[in-house]
Amino acid sequence: MAKSTNLVPHKKDVPAKAASRTSGETESSLKGTFAAVLLLGGFIILTWAGVFLLFLARQ
């Protein structure tokens, strides 16, 4: 017969510090993510515009 295992940890097994985060950690992490997304978006737009201008120049 198969042994039943419980995959959900008990509350006493989960460390308290892992569940709570300070707002400073999350805010700085999101600022970096936002900057990276802006840079990537700018690169994509500039690349698209360059290829479009090249297309127009060759017609």
N, CA, C, O and CB atoms as a CASP TS submission, in Angstrom:
PFRMAT TS
TARGET T0000
AUTHOR 0000-0000-0000
METHOD Language model
MODEL 1
PARENT N/A
ATOM      1  N   MET     1       0.835  -1.175   0.000  1.00  0.00           N
ATOM      2  CA  MET     1       0.000   0.000   0.000  1.00  0.00           C
ATOM      3  C   MET     1       0.886   1.246   0.000  1.00  0.00           C
ATOM      4  O   MET     1       1.929   1.266   0.653  1.00  0.00           O
ATOM      5  CB  MET     1      -0.953  -0.007   1.213  1.00  0.00           C
ATOM      6  N   ALA     2       0.472   2.290  -0.734  1.00  0.00           N
ATOM      7  CA  ALA     2       1.264   3.512  -0.844  1.00  0.00           C
ATOM      8  C   ALA     2       1.126   4.348   0.421  1.00  0.00           C
ATOM      9  O   ALA     2       0.059   4.436   1.028  1.00  0.00           O
ATOM     10  CB  ALA     2       0.834   4.328  -2.074  1.00  0.00           C
ATOM     11  N   LYS     3       2.241   4.956   0.791  1.00  0.00           N
ATOM     12  CA  LYS     3       2.256   5.796   1.978  1.00  0.00           C
ATOM     13  C   LYS     3       1.795   7.204   1.595  1.00  0.00           C
ATOM     14  O   LYS     3       2.284   7.767   0.616  1.00  0.00           O
ATOM     15  CB  LYS     3       3.675   5.827   2.621  1.00  0.00           C
ATOM     16  N   SER     4       0.878   7.765   2.342  1.00  0.00           N
ATOM     17  CA  SER     4       0.365   9.107   2.063  1.00  0.00           C
ATOM     18  C   SER     4       1.327  10.143   2.634  1.00  0.00           C
ATOM     19  O   SER     4       1.700  10.081   3.806  1.00  0.00           O
ATOM     20  CB  SER     4      -1.061   9.294   2.657  1.00  0.00           C
ATOM     21  N   THR     5       1.727  11.106   1.782  1.00  0.00           N
ATOM     22  CA  THR     5       2.614  12.170   2.257  1.00  0.00           C
ATOM     23  C   THR     5       1.906  13.505   2.124  1.00  0.00           C
ATOM     24  O   THR     5       1.150  13.733   1.180  1.00  0.00           O
ATOM     25  CB  THR     5       3.951  12.180   1.469  1.00  0.00           C
ATOM     26  N   ASN     6       2.157  14.372   3.069  1.00  0.00           N
ATOM     27  CA  ASN     6       1.574  15.706   3.064  1.00  0.00           C
ATOM     28  C   ASN     6       2.626  16.670   2.532  1.00  0.00           C
ATOM     29  O   ASN     6       3.688  16.818   3.137  1.00  0.00           O
ATOM     30  CB  ASN     6       1.084  16.127   4.494  1.00  0.00           C
ATOM     31  N   LEU     7       2.342  17.338   1.393  1.00  0.00           N
ATOM     32  CA  LEU     7       3.307  18.238   0.777  1.00  0.00           C
ATOM     33  C   LEU     7       3.233  19.656   1.327  1.00  0.00           C
ATOM     34  O   LEU     7       4.111  20.470   1.039  1.00  0.00           O
ATOM     35  CB  LEU     7       3.098  18.264  -0.705  1.00  0.00           C
ATOM     36  N   VAL     8       2.213  19.966   2.107  1.00  0.00           N
ATOM     37  CA  VAL     8       2.063  21.304   2.669  1.00  0.00           C
ATOM     38  C   VAL     8       2.768  21.342   4.020  1.00  0.00           C
ATOM     39  O   VAL     8       2.447  20.544   4.901  1.00  0.00           O
ATOM     40  CB  VAL     8       0.556  21.695   2.812  1.00  0.00           C
ATOM     41  N   PRO     9       3.737  22.268   4.202  1.00  0.00           N
ATOM     42  CA  PRO     9       4.439  22.321   5.486  1.00  0.00           C
ATOM     43  C   PRO     9       3.537  22.894   6.583  1.00  0.00           C
ATOM     44  O   PRO     9       2.621  23.672   6.317  1.00  0.00           O
ATOM     45  CB  PRO     9       5.721  23.166   5.361  1.00  0.00           C
ATOM     46  N   HIS    10       3.816  22.497   7.787  1.00  0.00           N
ATOM     47  CA  HIS    10       3.089  23.038   8.929  1.00  0.00           C
ATOM     48  C   HIS    10       3.578  24.449   9.199  1.00  0.00           C
ATOM     49  O   HIS    10       4.683  24.814   8.801  1.00  0.00           O
ATOM     50  CB  HIS    10       3.266  22.144  10.184  1.00  0.00           C
ATOM     51  N   LYS    11       2.752  25.249   9.881  1.00  0.00           N
ATOM     52  CA  LYS    11       3.134  26.629  10.165  1.00  0.00           C
ATOM     53  C   LYS    11       4.417  26.703  10.979  1.00  0.00           C
ATOM     54  O   LYS    11       5.208  27.628  10.793  1.00  0.00           O
ATOM     55  CB  LYS    11       2.014  27.341  10.902  1.00  0.00           C
ATOM     56  N   LYS    12       4.636  25.768  11.858  1.00  0.00           N
ATOM     57  CA  LYS    12       5.827  25.823  12.697  1.00  0.00           C
ATOM     58  C   LYS    12       7.097  25.528  11.889  1.00  0.00           C
ATOM     59  O   LYS    12       8.195  25.861  12.335  1.00  0.00           O
ATOM     60  CB  LYS    12       5.699  24.833  13.857  1.00  0.00           C
ATOM     61  N   ASP    13       6.965  24.907  10.705  1.00  0.00           N
ATOM     62  CA  ASP    13       8.120  24.596   9.879  1.00  0.00           C
ATOM     63  C   ASP    13       8.562  25.769   9.013  1.00  0.00           C
ATOM     64  O   ASP    13       9.702  25.793   8.548  1.00  0.00           O
ATOM     65  CB  ASP    13       7.815  23.414   9.007  1.00  0.00           C
ATOM     66  N   VAL    14       7.677  26.749   8.785  1.00  0.00           N
ATOM     67  CA  VAL    14       7.987  27.885   7.917  1.00  0.00           C
ATOM     68  C   VAL    14       8.597  28.991   8.760  1.00  0.00           C
ATOM     69  O   VAL    14       7.989  29.423   9.739  1.00  0.00           O
ATOM     70  CB  VAL    14       6.717  28.393   7.173  1.00  0.00           C
ATOM     71  N   PRO    15       9.808  29.466   8.395  1.00  0.00           N
ATOM     72  CA  PRO    15      10.414  30.547   9.177  1.00  0.00           C
ATOM     73  C   PRO    15       9.606  31.836   9.057  1.00  0.00           C
ATOM     74  O   PRO    15       9.079  32.149   7.990  1.00  0.00           O
ATOM     75  CB  PRO    15      11.859  30.790   8.722  1.00  0.00           C
ATOM     76  N   ALA    16       9.515  32.570  10.143  1.00  0.00           N
ATOM     77  CA  ALA    16       8.707  33.792  10.171  1.00  0.00           C
ATOM     78  C   ALA    16       9.326  34.890   9.319  1.00  0.00           C
ATOM     79  O   ALA    16       8.597  35.671   8.709  1.00  0.00           O
ATOM     80  CB  ALA    16       8.538  34.283  11.605  1.00  0.00           C
ATOM     81  N   LYS    17      10.649  34.969   9.260  1.00  0.00           N
ATOM     82  CA  LYS    17      11.313  36.036   8.515  1.00  0.00           C
ATOM     83  C   LYS    17      11.139  35.872   7.009  1.00  0.00           C
ATOM     84  O   LYS    17      11.159  36.866   6.283  1.00  0.00           O
ATOM     85  CB  LYS    17      12.791  36.072   8.861  1.00  0.00           C
ATOM     86  N   ALA    18      10.970  34.664   6.527  1.00  0.00           N
ATOM     87  CA  ALA    18      10.819  34.438   5.091  1.00  0.00           C
ATOM     88  C   ALA    18       9.485  34.983   4.587  1.00  0.00           C
ATOM     89  O   ALA    18       9.389  35.402   3.434  1.00  0.00           O
ATOM     90  CB  ALA    18      10.932  32.942   4.771  1.00  0.00           C
ATOM     91  N   ALA    19       8.472  34.982   5.420  1.00  0.00           N
ATOM     92  CA  ALA    19       7.150  35.421   4.996  1.00  0.00           C
ATOM     93  C   ALA    19       7.028  36.940   4.969  1.00  0.00           C
ATOM     94  O   ALA    19       6.291  37.485   4.148  1.00  0.00           O
ATOM     95  CB  ALA    19       6.096  34.839   5.909  1.00  0.00           C
ATOM     96  N   SER    20       7.746  37.631   5.859  1.00  0.00           N
ATOM     97  CA  SER    20       7.607  39.088   5.920  1.00  0.00           C
ATOM     98  C   SER    20       8.801  39.763   5.267  1.00  0.00           C
ATOM     99  O   SER    20       9.952  39.405   5.515  1.00  0.00           O
ATOM    100  CB  SER    20       7.461  39.561   7.376  1.00  0.00           C
ATOM    101  N   ARG    21       8.504  40.748   4.425  1.00  0.00           N
ATOM    102  CA  ARG    21       9.555  41.535   3.769  1.00  0.00           C
ATOM    103  C   ARG    21       9.317  42.994   4.084  1.00  0.00           C
ATOM    104  O   ARG    21       8.178  43.437   4.227  1.00  0.00           O
ATOM    105  CB  ARG    21       9.578  41.296   2.225  1.00  0.00           C
ATOM    106  N   THR    22      10.392  43.726   4.191  1.00  0.00           N
ATOM    107  CA  THR    22      10.233  45.155   4.417  1.00  0.00           C
ATOM    108  C   THR    22       9.934  45.837   3.102  1.00  0.00           C
ATOM    109  O   THR    22      10.300  45.334   2.040  1.00  0.00           O
ATOM    110  CB  THR    22      11.490  45.760   5.071  1.00  0.00           C
ATOM    111  N   SER    23       9.276  46.970   3.163  1.00  0.00           N
ATOM    112  CA  SER    23       8.906  47.671   1.935  1.00  0.00           C
ATOM    113  C   SER    23      10.140  48.205   1.221  1.00  0.00           C
ATOM    114  O   SER    23      10.103  48.376   0.002  1.00  0.00           O
ATOM    115  CB  SER    23       7.938  48.817   2.243  1.00  0.00           C
ATOM    116  N   GLY    24      11.217  48.471   1.922  1.00  0.00           N
ATOM    117  CA  GLY    24      12.441  48.968   1.300  1.00  0.00           C
ATOM    118  C   GLY    24      13.061  47.964   0.351  1.00  0.00           C
ATOM    119  O   GLY    24      13.542  48.337  -0.718  1.00  0.00           O
ATOM    120  N   GLU    25      13.055  46.694   0.727  1.00  0.00           N
ATOM    121  CA  GLU    25      13.630  45.663  -0.140  1.00  0.00           C
ATOM    122  C   GLU    25      12.822  45.530  -1.426  1.00  0.00           C
ATOM    123  O   GLU    25      13.393  45.453  -2.514  1.00  0.00           O
ATOM    124  CB  GLU    25      13.687  44.312   0.593  1.00  0.00           C
ATOM    125  N   THR    26      11.522  45.503  -1.307  1.00  0.00           N
ATOM    126  CA  THR    26      10.663  45.341  -2.477  1.00  0.00           C
ATOM    127  C   THR    26      10.744  46.562  -3.376  1.00  0.00           C
ATOM    128  O   THR    26      10.786  46.425  -4.598  1.00  0.00           O
ATOM    129  CB  THR    26       9.214  45.094  -2.052  1.00  0.00           C
ATOM    130  N   GLU    27      10.767  47.744  -2.796  1.00  0.00           N
ATOM    131  CA  GLU    27      10.780  48.969  -3.586  1.00  0.00           C
ATOM    132  C   GLU    27      12.060  49.087  -4.402  1.00  0.00           C
ATOM    133  O   GLU    27      11.995  49.418  -5.586  1.00  0.00           O
ATOM    134  CB  GLU    27      10.624  50.183  -2.681  1.00  0.00           C
ATOM    135  N   SER    28      13.209  48.829  -3.814  1.00  0.00           N
ATOM    136  CA  SER    28      14.457  48.941  -4.563  1.00  0.00           C
ATOM    137  C   SER    28      14.536  47.873  -5.645  1.00  0.00           C
ATOM    138  O   SER    28      15.070  48.123  -6.725  1.00  0.00           O
ATOM    139  CB  SER    28      15.660  48.828  -3.620  1.00  0.00           C
ATOM    140  N   SER    29      14.015  46.701  -5.370  1.00  0.00           N
ATOM    141  CA  SER    29      14.009  45.637  -6.365  1.00  0.00           C
ATOM    142  C   SER    29      13.142  46.026  -7.553  1.00  0.00           C
ATOM    143  O   SER    29      13.508  45.767  -8.699  1.00  0.00           O
ATOM    144  CB  SER    29      13.512  44.324  -5.749  1.00  0.00           C
ATOM    145  N   LEU    30      12.000  46.643  -7.291  1.00  0.00           N
ATOM    146  CA  LEU    30      11.109  47.039  -8.373  1.00  0.00           C
ATOM    147  C   LEU    30      11.665  48.216  -9.157  1.00  0.00           C
ATOM    148  O   LEU    30      11.401  48.338 -10.354  1.00  0.00           O
ATOM    149  CB  LEU    30       9.742  47.386  -7.823  1.00  0.00           C
ATOM    150  N   LYS    31      12.427  49.082  -8.510  1.00  0.00           N
ATOM    151  CA  LYS    31      13.048  50.196  -9.231  1.00  0.00           C
ATOM    152  C   LYS    31      14.047  49.664 -10.250  1.00  0.00           C
ATOM    153  O   LYS    31      14.102  50.153 -11.378  1.00  0.00           O
ATOM    154  CB  LYS    31      13.746  51.166  -8.249  1.00  0.00           C
ATOM    155  N   GLY    32      14.820  48.688  -9.868  1.00  0.00           N
ATOM    156  CA  GLY    32      15.775  48.088 -10.794  1.00  0.00           C
ATOM    157  C   GLY    32      15.085  47.372 -11.936  1.00  0.00           C
ATOM    158  O   GLY    32      15.535  47.438 -13.080  1.00  0.00           O
ATOM    159  N   THR    33      14.005  46.694 -11.632  1.00  0.00           N
ATOM    160  CA  THR    33      13.239  46.006 -12.667  1.00  0.00           C
ATOM    161  C   THR    33      12.638  47.003 -13.644  1.00  0.00           C
ATOM    162  O   THR    33      12.659  46.781 -14.854  1.00  0.00           O
ATOM    163  CB  THR    33      12.137  45.150 -12.040  1.00  0.00           C
ATOM    164  N   PHE    34      12.100  48.104 -13.119  1.00  0.00           N
ATOM    165  CA  PHE    34      11.501  49.130 -13.971  1.00  0.00           C
ATOM    166  C   PHE    34      12.554  49.746 -14.892  1.00  0.00           C
ATOM    167  O   PHE    34      12.291  49.967 -16.074  1.00  0.00           O
ATOM    168  CB  PHE    34      10.837  50.224 -13.113  1.00  0.00           C
ATOM    169  N   ALA    35      13.736  50.021 -14.359  1.00  0.00           N
ATOM    170  CA  ALA    35      14.808  50.593 -15.179  1.00  0.00           C
ATOM    171  C   ALA    35      15.233  49.618 -16.273  1.00  0.00           C
ATOM    172  O   ALA    35      15.468  50.030 -17.409  1.00  0.00           O
ATOM    173  CB  ALA    35      16.018  50.963 -14.303  1.00  0.00           C
ATOM    174  N   ALA    36      15.331  48.343 -15.946  1.00  0.00           N
ATOM    175  CA  ALA    36      15.725  47.343 -16.937  1.00  0.00           C
ATOM    176  C   ALA    36      14.676  47.216 -18.040  1.00  0.00           C
ATOM    177  O   ALA    36      15.022  47.073 -19.212  1.00  0.00           O
ATOM    178  CB  ALA    36      15.947  45.984 -16.264  1.00  0.00           C
ATOM    179  N   VAL    37      13.406  47.269 -17.672  1.00  0.00           N
ATOM    180  CA  VAL    37      12.332  47.177 -18.668  1.00  0.00           C
ATOM    181  C   VAL    37      12.342  48.403 -19.572  1.00  0.00           C
ATOM    182  O   VAL    37      12.140  48.282 -20.780  1.00  0.00           O
ATOM    183  CB  VAL    37      10.956  47.033 -17.979  1.00  0.00           C
ATOM    184  N   LEU    38      12.575  49.588 -18.997  1.00  0.00           N
ATOM    185  CA  LEU    38      12.650  50.799 -19.813  1.00  0.00           C
ATOM    186  C   LEU    38      13.812  50.731 -20.797  1.00  0.00           C
ATOM    187  O   LEU    38      13.660  51.098 -21.962  1.00  0.00           O
ATOM    188  CB  LEU    38      12.791  52.034 -18.921  1.00  0.00           C
ATOM    189  N   LEU    39      14.963  50.266 -20.340  1.00  0.00           N
ATOM    190  CA  LEU    39      16.121  50.150 -21.235  1.00  0.00           C
ATOM    191  C   LEU    39      15.860  49.138 -22.347  1.00  0.00           C
ATOM    192  O   LEU    39      16.181  49.397 -23.507  1.00  0.00           O
ATOM    193  CB  LEU    39      17.372  49.746 -20.442  1.00  0.00           C
ATOM    194  N   LEU    40      15.293  48.014 -22.009  1.00  0.00           N
ATOM    195  CA  LEU    40      14.994  46.998 -23.016  1.00  0.00           C
ATOM    196  C   LEU    40      13.950  47.504 -24.006  1.00  0.00           C
ATOM    197  O   LEU    40      14.082  47.282 -25.209  1.00  0.00           O
ATOM    198  CB  LEU    40      14.506  45.708 -22.348  1.00  0.00           C
ATOM    199  N   GLY    41      12.921  48.176 -23.515  1.00  0.00           N
ATOM    200  CA  GLY    41      11.903  48.740 -24.396  1.00  0.00           C
ATOM    201  C   GLY    41      12.478  49.795 -25.318  1.00  0.00           C
ATOM    202  O   GLY    41      12.130  49.846 -26.497  1.00  0.00           O
ATOM    203  N   GLY    42      13.362  50.643 -24.790  1.00  0.00           N
ATOM    204  CA  GLY    42      14.011  51.653 -25.621  1.00  0.00           C
ATOM    205  C   GLY    42      14.860  51.034 -26.709  1.00  0.00           C
ATOM    206  O   GLY    42      14.867  51.506 -27.846  1.00  0.00           O
ATOM    207  N   PHE    43      15.578  49.971 -26.361  1.00  0.00           N
ATOM    208  CA  PHE    43      16.404  49.280 -27.345  1.00  0.00           C
ATOM    209  C   PHE    43      15.541  48.677 -28.453  1.00  0.00           C
ATOM    210  O   PHE    43      15.889  48.763 -29.631  1.00  0.00           O
ATOM    211  CB  PHE    43      17.240  48.184 -26.667  1.00  0.00           C
ATOM    212  N   ILE    44      14.424  48.071 -28.077  1.00  0.00           N
ATOM    213  CA  ILE    44      13.535  47.462 -29.072  1.00  0.00           C
ATOM    214  C   ILE    44      12.947  48.528 -29.993  1.00  0.00           C
ATOM    215  O   ILE    44      12.882  48.333 -31.206  1.00  0.00           O
ATOM    216  CB  ILE    44      12.404  46.675 -28.379  1.00  0.00           C
ATOM    217  N   ILE    45      12.519  49.649 -29.422  1.00  0.00           N
ATOM    218  CA  ILE    45      11.939  50.721 -30.241  1.00  0.00           C
ATOM    219  C   ILE    45      12.982  51.311 -31.182  1.00  0.00           C
ATOM    220  O   ILE    45      12.690  51.544 -32.355  1.00  0.00           O
ATOM    221  CB  ILE    45      11.352  51.827 -29.347  1.00  0.00           C
ATOM    222  N   LEU    46      14.192  51.556 -30.686  1.00  0.00           N
ATOM    223  CA  LEU    46      15.248  52.101 -31.548  1.00  0.00           C
ATOM    224  C   LEU    46      15.627  51.124 -32.658  1.00  0.00           C
ATOM    225  O   LEU    46      15.859  51.540 -33.793  1.00  0.00           O
ATOM    226  CB  LEU    46      16.486  52.445 -30.716  1.00  0.00           C
ATOM    227  N   THR    47      15.693  49.849 -32.347  1.00  0.00           N
ATOM    228  CA  THR    47      16.007  48.847 -33.359  1.00  0.00           C
ATOM    229  C   THR    47      14.910  48.790 -34.420  1.00  0.00           C
ATOM    230  O   THR    47      15.200  48.746 -35.616  1.00  0.00           O
ATOM    231  CB  THR    47      16.191  47.468 -32.709  1.00  0.00           C
ATOM    232  N   TRP    48      13.659  48.791 -33.982  1.00  0.00           N
ATOM    233  CA  TRP    48      12.537  48.764 -34.924  1.00  0.00           C
ATOM    234  C   TRP    48      12.559  49.998 -35.820  1.00  0.00           C
ATOM    235  O   TRP    48      12.369  49.886 -37.031  1.00  0.00           O
ATOM    236  CB  TRP    48      11.197  48.678 -34.167  1.00  0.00           C
ATOM    237  N   ALA    49      12.788  51.170 -35.239  1.00  0.00           N
ATOM    238  CA  ALA    49      12.824  52.407 -36.026  1.00  0.00           C
ATOM    239  C   ALA    49      13.978  52.376 -37.025  1.00  0.00           C
ATOM    240  O   ALA    49      13.827  52.832 -38.158  1.00  0.00           O
ATOM    241  CB  ALA    49      12.954  53.635 -35.101  1.00  0.00           C
ATOM    242  N   GLY    50      15.127  51.844 -36.615  1.00  0.00           N
ATOM    243  CA  GLY    50      16.268  51.742 -37.527  1.00  0.00           C
ATOM    244  C   GLY    50      15.984  50.834 -38.704  1.00  0.00           C
ATOM    245  O   GLY    50      16.316  51.171 -39.840  1.00  0.00           O
ATOM    246  N   VAL    51      15.381  49.702 -38.451  1.00  0.00           N
ATOM    247  CA  VAL    51      15.049  48.769 -39.532  1.00  0.00           C
ATOM    248  C   VAL    51      13.978  49.374 -40.435  1.00  0.00           C
ATOM    249  O   VAL    51      14.032  49.199 -41.652  1.00  0.00           O
ATOM    250  CB  VAL    51      14.568  47.413 -38.958  1.00  0.00           C
ATOM    251  N   PHE    52      13.013  50.077 -39.865  1.00  0.00           N
ATOM    252  CA  PHE    52      11.971  50.716 -40.662  1.00  0.00           C
ATOM    253  C   PHE    52      12.560  51.805 -41.561  1.00  0.00           C
ATOM    254  O   PHE    52      12.194  51.911 -42.731  1.00  0.00           O
ATOM    255  CB  PHE    52      10.889  51.309 -39.748  1.00  0.00           C
ATOM    256  N   LEU    53      13.466  52.611 -41.017  1.00  0.00           N
ATOM    257  CA  LEU    53      14.110  53.650 -41.830  1.00  0.00           C
ATOM    258  C   LEU    53      14.972  53.031 -42.928  1.00  0.00           C
ATOM    259  O   LEU    53      15.028  53.562 -44.038  1.00  0.00           O
ATOM    260  CB  LEU    53      14.969  54.570 -40.944  1.00  0.00           C
ATOM    261  N   LEU    54      15.633  51.933 -42.640  1.00  0.00           N
ATOM    262  CA  LEU    54      16.405  51.227 -43.655  1.00  0.00           C
ATOM    263  C   LEU    54      15.481  50.701 -44.754  1.00  0.00           C
ATOM    264  O   LEU    54      15.824  50.763 -45.935  1.00  0.00           O
ATOM    265  CB  LEU    54      17.201  50.068 -43.021  1.00  0.00           C
ATOM    266  N   PHE    55      14.331  50.193 -44.377  1.00  0.00           N
ATOM    267  CA  PHE    55      13.340  49.729 -45.347  1.00  0.00           C
ATOM    268  C   PHE    55      12.876  50.877 -46.245  1.00  0.00           C
ATOM    269  O   PHE    55      12.774  50.712 -47.460  1.00  0.00           O
ATOM    270  CB  PHE    55      12.136  49.100 -44.624  1.00  0.00           C
ATOM    271  N   LEU    56      12.599  52.027 -45.653  1.00  0.00           N
ATOM    272  CA  LEU    56      12.156  53.176 -46.442  1.00  0.00           C
ATOM    273  C   LEU    56      13.261  53.688 -47.364  1.00  0.00           C
ATOM    274  O   LEU    56      12.981  54.124 -48.480  1.00  0.00           O
ATOM    275  CB  LEU    56      11.690  54.298 -45.519  1.00  0.00           C
ATOM    276  N   ALA    57      14.495  53.638 -46.914  1.00  0.00           N
ATOM    277  CA  ALA    57      15.608  54.149 -47.711  1.00  0.00           C
ATOM    278  C   ALA    57      15.890  53.262 -48.918  1.00  0.00           C
ATOM    279  O   ALA    57      16.412  53.749 -49.921  1.00  0.00           O
ATOM    280  CB  ALA    57      16.860  54.268 -46.851  1.00  0.00           C
ATOM    281  N   ARG    58      15.568  52.004 -48.851  1.00  0.00           N
ATOM    282  CA  ARG    58      15.879  51.076 -49.950  1.00  0.00           C
ATOM    283  C   ARG    58      14.767  50.982 -50.980  1.00  0.00           C
ATOM    284  O   ARG    58      14.916  50.252 -51.960  1.00  0.00           O
ATOM    285  CB  ARG    58      16.161  49.702 -49.400  1.00  0.00           C
ATOM    286  N   GLN    59      13.684  51.674 -50.803  1.00  0.00           N
ATOM    287  CA  GLN    59      12.588  51.603 -51.780  1.00  0.00           C
ATOM    288  C   GLN    59      12.829  52.532 -52.930  1.00  0.00           C
ATOM    289  O   GLN    59      12.011  52.604 -53.847  1.00  0.00           O
ATOM    290  CB  GLN    59      11.259  51.932 -51.129  1.00  0.00           C
TER
END
